[in-house]
Tab-separated table of C-alpha atoms in Angstrom:
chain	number	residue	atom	x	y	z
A	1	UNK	CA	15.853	32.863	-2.340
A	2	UNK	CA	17.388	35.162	0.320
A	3	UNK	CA	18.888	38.123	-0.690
A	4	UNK	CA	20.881	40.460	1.624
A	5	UNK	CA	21.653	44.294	0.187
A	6	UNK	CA	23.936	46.656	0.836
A	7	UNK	CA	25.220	49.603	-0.870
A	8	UNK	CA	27.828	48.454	-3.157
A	9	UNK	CA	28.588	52.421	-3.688
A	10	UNK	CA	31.405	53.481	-1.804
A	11	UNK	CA	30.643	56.232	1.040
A	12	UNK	CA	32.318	58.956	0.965
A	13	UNK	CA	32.412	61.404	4.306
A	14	UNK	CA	34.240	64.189	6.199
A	15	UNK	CA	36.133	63.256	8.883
A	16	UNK	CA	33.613	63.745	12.283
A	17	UNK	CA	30.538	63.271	10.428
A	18	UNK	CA	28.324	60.201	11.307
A	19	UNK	CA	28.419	57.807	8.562
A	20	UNK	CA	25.328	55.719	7.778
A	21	UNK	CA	25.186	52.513	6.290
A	22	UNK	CA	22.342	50.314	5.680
A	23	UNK	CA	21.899	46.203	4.965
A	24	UNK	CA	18.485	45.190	3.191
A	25	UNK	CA	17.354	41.385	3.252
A	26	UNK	CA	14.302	40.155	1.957
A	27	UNK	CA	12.885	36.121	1.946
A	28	UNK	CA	14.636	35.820	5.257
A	29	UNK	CA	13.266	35.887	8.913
A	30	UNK	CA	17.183	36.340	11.365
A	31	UNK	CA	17.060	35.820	14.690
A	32	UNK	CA	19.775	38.646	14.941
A	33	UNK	CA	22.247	40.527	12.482
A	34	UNK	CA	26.124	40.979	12.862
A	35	UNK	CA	27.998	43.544	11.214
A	36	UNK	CA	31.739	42.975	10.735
A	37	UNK	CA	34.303	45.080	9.528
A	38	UNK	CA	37.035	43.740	6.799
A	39	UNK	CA	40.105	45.891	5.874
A	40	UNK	CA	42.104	45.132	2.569
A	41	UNK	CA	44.196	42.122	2.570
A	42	UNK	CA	43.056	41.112	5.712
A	43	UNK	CA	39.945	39.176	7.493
A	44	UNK	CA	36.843	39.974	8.747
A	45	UNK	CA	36.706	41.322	12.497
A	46	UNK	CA	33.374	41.400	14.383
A	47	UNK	CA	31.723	44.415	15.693
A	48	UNK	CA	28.770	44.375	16.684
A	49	UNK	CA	25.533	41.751	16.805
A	50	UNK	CA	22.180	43.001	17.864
A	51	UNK	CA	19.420	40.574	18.231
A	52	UNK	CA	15.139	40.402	16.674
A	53	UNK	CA	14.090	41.443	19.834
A	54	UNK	CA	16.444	44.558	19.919
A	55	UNK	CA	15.857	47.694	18.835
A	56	UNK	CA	19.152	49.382	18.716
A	57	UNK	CA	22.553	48.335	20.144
A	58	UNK	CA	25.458	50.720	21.073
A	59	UNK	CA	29.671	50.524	21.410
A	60	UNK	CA	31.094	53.415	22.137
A	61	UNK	CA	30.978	55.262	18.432
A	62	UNK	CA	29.326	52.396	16.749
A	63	UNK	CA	25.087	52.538	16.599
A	64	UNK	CA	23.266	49.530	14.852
A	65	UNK	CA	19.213	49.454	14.579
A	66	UNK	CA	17.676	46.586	13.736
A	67	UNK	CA	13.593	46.865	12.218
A	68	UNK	CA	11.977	43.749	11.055
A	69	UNK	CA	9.092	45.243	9.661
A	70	UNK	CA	11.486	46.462	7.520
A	71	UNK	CA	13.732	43.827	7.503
A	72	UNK	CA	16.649	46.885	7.793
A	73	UNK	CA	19.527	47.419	9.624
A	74	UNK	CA	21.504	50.734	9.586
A	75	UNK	CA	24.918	50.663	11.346
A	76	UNK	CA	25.883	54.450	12.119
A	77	UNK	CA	29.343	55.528	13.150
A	78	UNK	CA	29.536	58.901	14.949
A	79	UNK	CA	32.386	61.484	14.853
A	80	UNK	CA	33.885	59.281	11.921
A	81	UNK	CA	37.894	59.379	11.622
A	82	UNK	CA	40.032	58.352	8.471
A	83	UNK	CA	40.628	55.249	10.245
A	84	UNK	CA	37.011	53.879	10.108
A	85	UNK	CA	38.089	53.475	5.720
A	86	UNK	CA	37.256	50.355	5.618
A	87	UNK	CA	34.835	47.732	4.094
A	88	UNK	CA	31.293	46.781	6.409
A	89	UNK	CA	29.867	43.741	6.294
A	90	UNK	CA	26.357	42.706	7.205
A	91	UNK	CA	25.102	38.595	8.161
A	92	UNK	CA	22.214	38.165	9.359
A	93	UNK	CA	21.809	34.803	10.847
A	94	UNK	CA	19.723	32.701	12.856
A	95	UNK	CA	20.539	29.868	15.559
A	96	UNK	CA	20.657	26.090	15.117
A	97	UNK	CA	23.919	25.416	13.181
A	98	UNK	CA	22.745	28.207	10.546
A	99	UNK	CA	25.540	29.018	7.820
A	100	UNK	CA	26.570	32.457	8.470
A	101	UNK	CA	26.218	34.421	5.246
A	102	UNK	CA	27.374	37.995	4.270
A	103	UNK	CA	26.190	40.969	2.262
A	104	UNK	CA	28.799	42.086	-0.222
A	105	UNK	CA	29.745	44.860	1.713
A	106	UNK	CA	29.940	48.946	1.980
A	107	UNK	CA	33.135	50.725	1.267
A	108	UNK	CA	33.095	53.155	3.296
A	109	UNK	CA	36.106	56.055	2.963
A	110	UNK	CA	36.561	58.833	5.310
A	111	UNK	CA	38.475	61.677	4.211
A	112	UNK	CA	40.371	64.280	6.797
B	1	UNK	CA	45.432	32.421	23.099
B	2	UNK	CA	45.807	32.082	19.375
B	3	UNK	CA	43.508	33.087	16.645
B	4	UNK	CA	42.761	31.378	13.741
B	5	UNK	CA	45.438	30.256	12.125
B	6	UNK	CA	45.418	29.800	7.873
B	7	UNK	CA	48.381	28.480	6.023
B	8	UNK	CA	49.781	29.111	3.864
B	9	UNK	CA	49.073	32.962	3.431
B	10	UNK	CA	50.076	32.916	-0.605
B	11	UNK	CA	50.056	29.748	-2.692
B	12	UNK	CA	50.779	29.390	-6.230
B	13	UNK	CA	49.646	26.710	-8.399
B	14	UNK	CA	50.008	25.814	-11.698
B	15	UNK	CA	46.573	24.910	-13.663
B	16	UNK	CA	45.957	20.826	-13.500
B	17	UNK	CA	47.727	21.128	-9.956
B	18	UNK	CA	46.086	20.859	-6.267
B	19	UNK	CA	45.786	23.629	-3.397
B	20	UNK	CA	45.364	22.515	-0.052
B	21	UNK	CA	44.228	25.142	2.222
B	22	UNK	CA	44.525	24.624	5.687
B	23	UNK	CA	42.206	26.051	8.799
B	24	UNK	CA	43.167	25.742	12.922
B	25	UNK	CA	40.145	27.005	14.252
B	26	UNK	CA	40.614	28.879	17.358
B	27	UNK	CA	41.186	26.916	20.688
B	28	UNK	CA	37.431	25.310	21.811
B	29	UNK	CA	35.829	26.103	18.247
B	30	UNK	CA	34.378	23.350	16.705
B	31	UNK	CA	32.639	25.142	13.867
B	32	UNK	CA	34.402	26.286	10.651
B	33	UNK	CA	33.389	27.727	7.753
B	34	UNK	CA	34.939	28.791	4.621
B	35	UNK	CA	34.243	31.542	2.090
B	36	UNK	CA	35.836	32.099	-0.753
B	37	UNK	CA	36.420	36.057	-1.755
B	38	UNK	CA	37.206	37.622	-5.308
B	39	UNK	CA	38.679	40.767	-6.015
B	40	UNK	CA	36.765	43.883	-5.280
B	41	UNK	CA	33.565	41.281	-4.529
B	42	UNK	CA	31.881	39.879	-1.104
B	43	UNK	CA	32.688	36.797	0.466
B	44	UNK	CA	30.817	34.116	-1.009
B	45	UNK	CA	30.156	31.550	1.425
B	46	UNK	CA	31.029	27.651	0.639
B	47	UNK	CA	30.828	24.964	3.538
B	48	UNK	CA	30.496	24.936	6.868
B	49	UNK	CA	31.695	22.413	8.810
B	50	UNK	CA	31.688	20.328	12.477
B	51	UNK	CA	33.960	18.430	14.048
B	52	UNK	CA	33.863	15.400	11.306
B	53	UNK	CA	30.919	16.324	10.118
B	54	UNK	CA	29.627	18.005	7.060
B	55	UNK	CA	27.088	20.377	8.057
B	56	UNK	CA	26.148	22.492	5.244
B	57	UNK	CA	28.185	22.830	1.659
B	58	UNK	CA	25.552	24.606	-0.421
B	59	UNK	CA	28.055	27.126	-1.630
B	60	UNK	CA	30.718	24.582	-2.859
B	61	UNK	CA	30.979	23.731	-6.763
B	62	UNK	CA	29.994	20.053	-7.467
B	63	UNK	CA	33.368	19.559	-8.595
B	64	UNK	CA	36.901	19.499	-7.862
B	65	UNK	CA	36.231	20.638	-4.278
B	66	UNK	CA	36.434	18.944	-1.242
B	67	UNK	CA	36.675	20.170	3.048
B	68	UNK	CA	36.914	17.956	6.141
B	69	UNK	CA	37.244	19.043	9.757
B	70	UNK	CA	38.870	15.938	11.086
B	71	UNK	CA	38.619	14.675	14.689
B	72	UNK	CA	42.635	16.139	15.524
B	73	UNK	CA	43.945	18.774	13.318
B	74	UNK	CA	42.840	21.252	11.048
B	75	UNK	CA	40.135	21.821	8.177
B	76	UNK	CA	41.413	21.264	5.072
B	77	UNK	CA	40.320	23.060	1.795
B	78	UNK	CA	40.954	20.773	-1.215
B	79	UNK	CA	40.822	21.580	-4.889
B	80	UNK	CA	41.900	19.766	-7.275
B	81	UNK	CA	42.789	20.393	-11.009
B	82	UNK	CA	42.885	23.904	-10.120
B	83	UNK	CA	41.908	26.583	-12.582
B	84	UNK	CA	42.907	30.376	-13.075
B	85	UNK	CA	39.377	30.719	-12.365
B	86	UNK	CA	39.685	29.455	-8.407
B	87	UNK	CA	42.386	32.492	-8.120
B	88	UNK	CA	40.668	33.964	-4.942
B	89	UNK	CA	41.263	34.397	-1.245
B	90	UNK	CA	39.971	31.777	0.960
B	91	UNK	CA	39.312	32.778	4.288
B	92	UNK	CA	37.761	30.479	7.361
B	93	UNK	CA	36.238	31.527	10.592
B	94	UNK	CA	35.816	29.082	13.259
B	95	UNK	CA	32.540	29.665	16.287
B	96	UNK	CA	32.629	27.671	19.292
B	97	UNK	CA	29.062	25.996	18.920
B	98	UNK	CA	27.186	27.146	15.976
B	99	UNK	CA	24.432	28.544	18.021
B	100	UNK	CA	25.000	31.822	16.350
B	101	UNK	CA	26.812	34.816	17.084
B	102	UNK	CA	30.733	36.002	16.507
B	103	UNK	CA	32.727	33.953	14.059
B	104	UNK	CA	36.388	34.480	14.422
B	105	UNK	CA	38.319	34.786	11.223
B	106	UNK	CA	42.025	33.780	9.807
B	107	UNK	CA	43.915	36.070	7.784
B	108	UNK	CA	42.956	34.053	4.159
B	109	UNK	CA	44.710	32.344	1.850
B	110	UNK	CA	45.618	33.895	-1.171
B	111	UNK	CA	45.674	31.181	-4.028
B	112	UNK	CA	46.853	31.886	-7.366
B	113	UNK	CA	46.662	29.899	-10.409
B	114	UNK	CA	49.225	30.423	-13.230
């Protein structure tokens, strides 16, 4: 069955260090790969989707790669700040009125 | 121009009663989905949904649990005979054509069973 990974560690980082976070899936061939970003009590907001035939995708502090050899996709976030604490989500998906299904998510927790 | 709107943000609910979550998908979205979310866990995903049509509910228990995206107004979540276990947020995200890419999401309902 498909499987999609992600750390379920939290990540703990200095403020202005890049923070790396990575989102395994395995049994599953996505046409692209979305990360969002969910804060406590709240929703999911999108950030960034970067597609199969993509190899990296940029917005302004935000990186994402996406290998499908792999079948990995690190999202990066430069010159981190305490408020990038949050929880990142990964979904790959595919097109065709494909549910959209998410990794459990990274905690990630950036300290001044 | 509105997000998506969920109501009610809390709901209590006494076990043997029903919830009835509701979903108004932002304007032009005909695609919802709804994923149900534990504490400290991911969001689980349970149906997705078209304009009157059911398009995948994989993720929904065989029982006691219902959704319909009706022709006018919203998507309703129903569950009936609730349980302490169904204590969860409830969140939907709407997409304007299910071709893939952003899905918007509503702020969740919070559903607690006493």
């Amino acid at each position: 069955s498909q499987k999609i990974e992600q750390n379920s560690e939290a990540l703990n980082i200095q403020e202005g260090k890049t923070a790396t976070l990575t989102c395994n899936y395995t049994n599953y061939s996505p046409a692209y790969l979305q990360w969002y970003r969910q804060d406590p009590g709240r929703g999911p907001v999108f950030l960034l989707l970067i597609r199969e035939n993509e190899k990296e995708k940029r917005k302004e502090r935000l990186k994402v790669t996406f290998d499908t050899t792999l079948k990995q996709s690190l999202f990066h976030i430069t010159a981190s700040q305490p408020a990038d604490s949050a929880t990142y989500l990964c979904a790959p998906g595919n097109t065709g009125f494909q549910k959209l299904v998410f990794g459990t998510g990274t905690r990630l927790l950036v300290s001044p | 121009n509105a997000g998506v709107m969920q109501n009610p943000r809390h709901l209590v609910r006494r076990r043997g009663q029903e919830a009835r979550l509701r979903c108004s998908p932002m304007k032009g979205h005909s695609h919802v989905y709804w994923y149900r979310q534990l504490p400290e866990e991911g969001l689980k995903f349970m149906v997705y949904l078209q304009k009157e049509n059911i398009i995948d509910e994989s993720g929904m228990p065989k029982e006691r649990f219902s959704a319909e995206f009706p022709k006018e107004g919203p998507s309703i979540l129903r569950i009936q005979q609730v349980v302490r276990g169904d204590s969860a947020a409830y969140f939907c995200a709407s997409s304007p054509n299910g071709q893939g890419g952003e899905a918007f999401f509503g702020q969740g309902t919070r559903l607690t069973v006493v």
